[in-house]
Short mmCIF file of C-alpha atoms in Angstrom, two decimals:
data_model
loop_
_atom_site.label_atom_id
_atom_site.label_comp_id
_atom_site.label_asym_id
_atom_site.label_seq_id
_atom_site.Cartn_x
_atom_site.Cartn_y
_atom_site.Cartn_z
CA UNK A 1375 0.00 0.00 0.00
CA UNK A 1376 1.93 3.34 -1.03
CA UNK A 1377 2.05 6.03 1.67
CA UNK A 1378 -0.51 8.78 0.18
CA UNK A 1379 1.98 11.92 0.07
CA UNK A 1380 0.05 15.37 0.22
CA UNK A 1381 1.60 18.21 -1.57
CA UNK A 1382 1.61 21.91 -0.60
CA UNK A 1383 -0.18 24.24 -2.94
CA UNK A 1384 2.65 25.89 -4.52
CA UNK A 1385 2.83 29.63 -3.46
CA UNK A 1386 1.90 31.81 -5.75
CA UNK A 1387 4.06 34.07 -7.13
CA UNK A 1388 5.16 37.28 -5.63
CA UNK A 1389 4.09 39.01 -8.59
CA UNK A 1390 0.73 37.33 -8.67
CA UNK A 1391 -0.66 39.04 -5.71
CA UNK A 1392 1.35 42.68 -5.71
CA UNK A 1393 -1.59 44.63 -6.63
CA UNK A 1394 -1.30 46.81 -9.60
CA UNK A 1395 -0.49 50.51 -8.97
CA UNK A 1396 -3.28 53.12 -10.05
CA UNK A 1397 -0.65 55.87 -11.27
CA UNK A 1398 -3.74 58.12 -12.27
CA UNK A 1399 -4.60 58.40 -8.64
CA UNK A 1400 -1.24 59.14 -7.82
CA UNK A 1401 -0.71 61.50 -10.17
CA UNK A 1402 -3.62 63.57 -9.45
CA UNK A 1403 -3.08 63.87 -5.51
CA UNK A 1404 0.67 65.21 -6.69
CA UNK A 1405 -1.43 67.78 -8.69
CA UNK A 1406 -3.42 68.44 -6.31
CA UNK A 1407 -0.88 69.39 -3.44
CA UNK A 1408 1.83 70.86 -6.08
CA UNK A 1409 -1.70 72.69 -6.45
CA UNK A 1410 -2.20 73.79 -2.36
CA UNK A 1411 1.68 74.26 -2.30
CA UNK A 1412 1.57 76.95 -5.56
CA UNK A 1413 -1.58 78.81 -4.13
CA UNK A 1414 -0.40 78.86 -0.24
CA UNK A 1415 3.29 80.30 -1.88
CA UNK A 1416 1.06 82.48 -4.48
CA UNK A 1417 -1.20 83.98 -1.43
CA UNK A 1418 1.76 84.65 0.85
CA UNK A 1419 3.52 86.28 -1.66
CA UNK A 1420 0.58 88.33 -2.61
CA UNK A 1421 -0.30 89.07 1.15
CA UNK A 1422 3.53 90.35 1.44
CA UNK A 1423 2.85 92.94 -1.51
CA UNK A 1424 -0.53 93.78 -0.41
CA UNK A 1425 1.06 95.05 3.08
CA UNK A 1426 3.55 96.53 1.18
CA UNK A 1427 1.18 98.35 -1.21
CA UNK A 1428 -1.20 99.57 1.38
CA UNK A 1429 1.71 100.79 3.73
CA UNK A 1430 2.34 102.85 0.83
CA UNK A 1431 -0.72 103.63 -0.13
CA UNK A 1432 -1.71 107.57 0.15
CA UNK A 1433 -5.22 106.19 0.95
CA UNK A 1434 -4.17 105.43 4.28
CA UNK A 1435 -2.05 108.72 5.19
CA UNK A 1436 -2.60 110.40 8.66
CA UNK A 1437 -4.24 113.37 7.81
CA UNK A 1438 -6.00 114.01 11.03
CA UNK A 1439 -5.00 113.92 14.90
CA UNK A 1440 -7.95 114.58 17.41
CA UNK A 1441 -6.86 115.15 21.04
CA UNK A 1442 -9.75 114.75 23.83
CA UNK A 1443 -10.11 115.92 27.52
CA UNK A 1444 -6.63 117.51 27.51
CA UNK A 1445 -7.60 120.33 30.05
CA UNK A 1446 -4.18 120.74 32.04
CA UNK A 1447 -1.53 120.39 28.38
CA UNK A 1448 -1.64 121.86 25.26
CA UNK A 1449 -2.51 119.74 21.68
CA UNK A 1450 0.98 121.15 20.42
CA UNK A 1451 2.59 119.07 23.77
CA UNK A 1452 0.54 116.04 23.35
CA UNK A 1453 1.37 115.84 19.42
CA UNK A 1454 5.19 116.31 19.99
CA UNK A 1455 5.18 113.43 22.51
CA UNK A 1456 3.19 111.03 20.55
CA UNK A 1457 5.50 111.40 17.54
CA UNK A 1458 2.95 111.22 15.07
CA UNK A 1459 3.07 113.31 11.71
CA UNK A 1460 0.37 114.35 8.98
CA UNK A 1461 1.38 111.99 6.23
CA UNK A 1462 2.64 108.87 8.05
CA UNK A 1463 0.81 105.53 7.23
CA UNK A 1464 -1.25 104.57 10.38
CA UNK A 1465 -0.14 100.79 9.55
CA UNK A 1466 2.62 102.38 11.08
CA UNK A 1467 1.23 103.55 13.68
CA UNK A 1468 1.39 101.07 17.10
CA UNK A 1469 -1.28 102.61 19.58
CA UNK A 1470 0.29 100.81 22.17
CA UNK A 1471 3.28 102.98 22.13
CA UNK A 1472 1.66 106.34 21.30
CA UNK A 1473 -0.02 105.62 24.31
CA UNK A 1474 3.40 105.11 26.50
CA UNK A 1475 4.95 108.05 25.14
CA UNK A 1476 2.25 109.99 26.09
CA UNK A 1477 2.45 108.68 29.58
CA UNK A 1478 5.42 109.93 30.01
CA UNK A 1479 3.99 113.56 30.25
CA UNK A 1480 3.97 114.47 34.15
CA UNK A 1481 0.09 115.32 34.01
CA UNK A 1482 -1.14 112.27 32.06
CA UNK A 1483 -2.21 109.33 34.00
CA UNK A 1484 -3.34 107.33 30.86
CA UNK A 1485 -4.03 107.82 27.48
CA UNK A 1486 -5.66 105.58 25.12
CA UNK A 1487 -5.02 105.84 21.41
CA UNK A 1488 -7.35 104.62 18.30
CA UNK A 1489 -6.75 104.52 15.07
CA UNK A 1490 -9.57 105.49 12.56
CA UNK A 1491 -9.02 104.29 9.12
CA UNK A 1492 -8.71 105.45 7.29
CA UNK A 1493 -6.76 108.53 7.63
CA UNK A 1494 -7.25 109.78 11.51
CA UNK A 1495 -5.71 109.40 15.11
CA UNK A 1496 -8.02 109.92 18.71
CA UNK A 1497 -5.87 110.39 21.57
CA UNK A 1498 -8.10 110.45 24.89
CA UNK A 1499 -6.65 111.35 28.05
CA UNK A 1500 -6.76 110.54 31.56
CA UNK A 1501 -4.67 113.31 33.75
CA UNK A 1502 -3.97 113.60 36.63
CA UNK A 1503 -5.29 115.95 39.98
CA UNK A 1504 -3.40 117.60 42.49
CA UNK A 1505 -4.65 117.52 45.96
CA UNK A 1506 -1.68 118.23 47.83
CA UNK A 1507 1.74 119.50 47.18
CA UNK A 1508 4.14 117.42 49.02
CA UNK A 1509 8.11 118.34 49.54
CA UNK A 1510 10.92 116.04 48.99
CA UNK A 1511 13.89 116.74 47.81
CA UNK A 1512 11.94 119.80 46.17
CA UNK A 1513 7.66 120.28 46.11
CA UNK A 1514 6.03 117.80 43.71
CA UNK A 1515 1.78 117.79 42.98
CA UNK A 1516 0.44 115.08 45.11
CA UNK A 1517 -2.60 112.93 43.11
CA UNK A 1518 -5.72 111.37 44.72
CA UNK A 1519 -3.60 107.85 44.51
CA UNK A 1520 -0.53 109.78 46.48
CA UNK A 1521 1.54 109.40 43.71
CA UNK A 1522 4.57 112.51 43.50
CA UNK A 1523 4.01 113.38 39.59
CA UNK A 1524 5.06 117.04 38.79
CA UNK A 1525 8.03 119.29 39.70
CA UNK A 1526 6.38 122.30 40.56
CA UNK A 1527 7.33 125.03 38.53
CA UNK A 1528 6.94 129.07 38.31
CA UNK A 1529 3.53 129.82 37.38
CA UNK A 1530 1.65 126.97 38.75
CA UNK A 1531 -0.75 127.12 41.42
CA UNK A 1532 -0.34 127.21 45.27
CA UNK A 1533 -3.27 127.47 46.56
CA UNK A 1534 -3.26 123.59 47.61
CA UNK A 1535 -1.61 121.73 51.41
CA UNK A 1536 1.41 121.58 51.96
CA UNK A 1537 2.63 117.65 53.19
CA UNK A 1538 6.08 117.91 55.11
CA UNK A 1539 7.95 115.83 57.04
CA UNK A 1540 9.10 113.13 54.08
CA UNK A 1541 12.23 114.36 52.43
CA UNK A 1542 13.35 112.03 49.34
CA UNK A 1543 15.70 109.54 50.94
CA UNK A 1544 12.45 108.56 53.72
CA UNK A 1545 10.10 108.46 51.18
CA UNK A 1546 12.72 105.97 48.66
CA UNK A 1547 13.48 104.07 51.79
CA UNK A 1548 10.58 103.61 53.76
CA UNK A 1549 7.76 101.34 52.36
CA UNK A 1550 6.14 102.30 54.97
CA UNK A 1551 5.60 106.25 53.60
CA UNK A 1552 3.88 105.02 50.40
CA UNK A 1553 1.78 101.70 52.04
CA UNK A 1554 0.22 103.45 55.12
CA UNK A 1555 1.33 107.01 56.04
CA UNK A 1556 0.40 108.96 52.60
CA UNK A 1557 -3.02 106.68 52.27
CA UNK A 1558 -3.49 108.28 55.93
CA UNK A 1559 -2.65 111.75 54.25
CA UNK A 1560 -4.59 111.32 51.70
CA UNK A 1561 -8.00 110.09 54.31
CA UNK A 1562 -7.24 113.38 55.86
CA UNK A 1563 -7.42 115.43 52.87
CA UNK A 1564 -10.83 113.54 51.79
CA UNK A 1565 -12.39 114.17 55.38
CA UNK A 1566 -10.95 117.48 55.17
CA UNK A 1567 -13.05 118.29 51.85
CA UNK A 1568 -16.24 117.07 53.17
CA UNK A 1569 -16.24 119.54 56.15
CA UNK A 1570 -18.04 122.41 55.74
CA UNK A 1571 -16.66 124.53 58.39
CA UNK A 1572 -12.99 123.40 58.90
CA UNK A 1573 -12.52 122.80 55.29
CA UNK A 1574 -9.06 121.42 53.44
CA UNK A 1575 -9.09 125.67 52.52
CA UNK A 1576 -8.29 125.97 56.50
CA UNK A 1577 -5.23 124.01 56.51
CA UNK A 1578 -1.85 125.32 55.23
CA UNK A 1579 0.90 122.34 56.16
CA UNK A 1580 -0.03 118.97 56.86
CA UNK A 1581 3.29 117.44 59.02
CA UNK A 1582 4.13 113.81 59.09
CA UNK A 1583 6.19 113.49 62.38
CA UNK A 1584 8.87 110.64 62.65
CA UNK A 1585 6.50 108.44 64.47
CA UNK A 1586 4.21 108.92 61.28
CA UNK A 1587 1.40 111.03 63.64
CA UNK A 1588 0.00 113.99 61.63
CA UNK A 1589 -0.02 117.36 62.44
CA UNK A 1590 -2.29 120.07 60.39
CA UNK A 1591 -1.31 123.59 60.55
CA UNK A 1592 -3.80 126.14 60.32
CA UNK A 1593 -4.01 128.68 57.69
CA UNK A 1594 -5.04 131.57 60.03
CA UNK A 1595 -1.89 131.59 61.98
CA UNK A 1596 -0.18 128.97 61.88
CA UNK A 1597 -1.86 126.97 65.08
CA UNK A 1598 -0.61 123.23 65.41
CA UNK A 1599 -3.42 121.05 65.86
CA UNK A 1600 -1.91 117.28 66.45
CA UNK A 1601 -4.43 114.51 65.26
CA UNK A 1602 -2.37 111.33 65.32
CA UNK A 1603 -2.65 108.07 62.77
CA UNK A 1604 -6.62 107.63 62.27
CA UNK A 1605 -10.00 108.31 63.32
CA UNK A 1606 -9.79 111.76 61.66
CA UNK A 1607 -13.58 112.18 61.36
CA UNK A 1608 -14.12 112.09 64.72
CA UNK A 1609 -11.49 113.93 65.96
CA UNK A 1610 -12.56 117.01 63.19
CA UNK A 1611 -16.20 116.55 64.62
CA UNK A 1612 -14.86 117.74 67.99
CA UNK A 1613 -12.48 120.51 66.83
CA UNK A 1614 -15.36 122.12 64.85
CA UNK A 1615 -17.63 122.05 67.92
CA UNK A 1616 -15.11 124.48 69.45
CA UNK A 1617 -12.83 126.43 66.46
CA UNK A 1618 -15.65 129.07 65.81
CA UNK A 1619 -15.62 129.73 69.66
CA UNK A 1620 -11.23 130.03 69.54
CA UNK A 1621 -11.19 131.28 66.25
CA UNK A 1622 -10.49 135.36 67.70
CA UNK A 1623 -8.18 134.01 70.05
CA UNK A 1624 -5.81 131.61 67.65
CA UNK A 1625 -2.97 133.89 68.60
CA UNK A 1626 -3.07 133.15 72.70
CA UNK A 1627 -2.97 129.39 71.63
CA UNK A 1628 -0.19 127.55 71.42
CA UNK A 1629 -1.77 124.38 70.15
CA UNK A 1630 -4.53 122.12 69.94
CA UNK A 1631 -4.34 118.14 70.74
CA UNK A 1632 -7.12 116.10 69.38
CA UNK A 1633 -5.13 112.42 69.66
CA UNK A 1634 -6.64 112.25 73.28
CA UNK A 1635 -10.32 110.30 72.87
CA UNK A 1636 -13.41 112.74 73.58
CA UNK A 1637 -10.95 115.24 74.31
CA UNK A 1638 -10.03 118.69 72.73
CA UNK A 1639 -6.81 119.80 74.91
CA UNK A 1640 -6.36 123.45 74.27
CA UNK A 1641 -2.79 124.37 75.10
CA UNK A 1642 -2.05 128.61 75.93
CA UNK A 1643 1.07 130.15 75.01
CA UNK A 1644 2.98 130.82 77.69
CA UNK A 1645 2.41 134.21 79.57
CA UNK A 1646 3.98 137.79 77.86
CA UNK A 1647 4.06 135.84 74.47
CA UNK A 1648 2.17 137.50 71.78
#
């Protein structure tokens, strides 16, 4: 009986079974990116000398600067610190930086800048107040946030507190001046303005002592009236019960203490002084 001998199917051929390449597909997706690649090169290209054009373009030429709630500097100042020129293409024009240069002006607190296309400029300002004058190193406007922003200069007005007591190297040195001393300044001069019989127009000097107490100096004379750290409304509500009543005698005083609670302490000068 033979042995029955089973033989493999013969493999087919390598060739056989490769599948057959559709080079008309191929060939169109290379068209079709070559295609994406051209129009993405063609569009950047086109974008670059579209910029380029409308840079140039007269179209777009600052013709036209208008300057809003400057009440404190002229247009003239505002214009030569913004460095912008009739003629200039406002795409090259940064707002951002307008803006900063214009900050840099001692009165302006913030200024926001727009451009309008397609030929003008808005600047709108921001500046600052004085409240106070303060002296450092030399007398500086004092703003409602207690920052030191303008050199005083001839011709500008007086007719504001003085703060004393900080000279320049304190008020560098100490954090202490800026974080809770001027904020109490500054709660004095708001109480101050509220009153309508010892007014902020009663006080000449306002002294910051080396313990950081306060000490307001009346215009009418020159009386010292101490009033310490805080509680400045209440201490004012007692000194007005009683300044009408020492008002024609400010000269026989010496001073006035209102850092003792309930207390208005009424000091005399000293006998023979006028």
């Amino acid at each position: 009986m033979r042995d029955l001998t089973f033989r493999k199917p013969a493999a087919k051929s390598a060739n056989r079974i490769r599948k057959k390449r559709d080079w008309g597909a191929i060939g169109k997706r290379f068209l079709i990116i070559t295609g994406y690649v051209f129009t993405l090169v063609l569009v950047g290209t086109g974008g670059f000398y579209g910029v380029k054009y409308l840079r140039q373009a007269d179209f777009f030429r600052l013709e036209r600067v208008h300057v809003e709630n400057n009440l404190r500097l002229s247009e003239e100042t505002i214009l030569a610190a913004a460095e912008v020129n009739p003629g200039m293409s406002l795409f090259d024009i940064d707002p951002g930086e307008v803006g900063i240069r214009i900050e840099r002006l001692d009165w302006v607190k913030k200024a926001f800048v727009e451009r309008v296309f397609p030929r003008e400029v808005r600047i709108r300002l921001e500046e600052r107040s004085p409240l106070a004058m303060v002296k450092l190193d030399h007398f500086y406007y004092l703003d409602r946030e207690g920052t030191p922003f303008k050199l005083l200069e001839v011709g500008d007005r007086l007719d504001f507190p003085v703060i004393t007591g900080i000279d320049r190297e304190r008020f560098l040195a100490d954090p202490e001046i800026s974080r809770k001393i001027l904020p109490a300044v500054l709660q004095l001069m708001d109480e101050l303005n509220k009153r309508r019989s010892f007014t902020a127009r009663e006080v000449s000097e306002i002294h910051v002592d080396r313990q950081g107490e306060l000490h307001i100096f009346a215009a009418n004379g020159g009386l010292p009236i101490r009033l310490g750290r805080d509680w400045f409304a209440s201490k004012l509500d007692r000194l007005e019960r009683v300044y009408d009543d020492l008002r024609p005698r400010l000269s026989m005083l010496k001073g006035i203490d209102l850092n003792v609670p309930d207390q208005v302490i009424v000091q005399l000068q000293p006998q023979g002084t006028k």
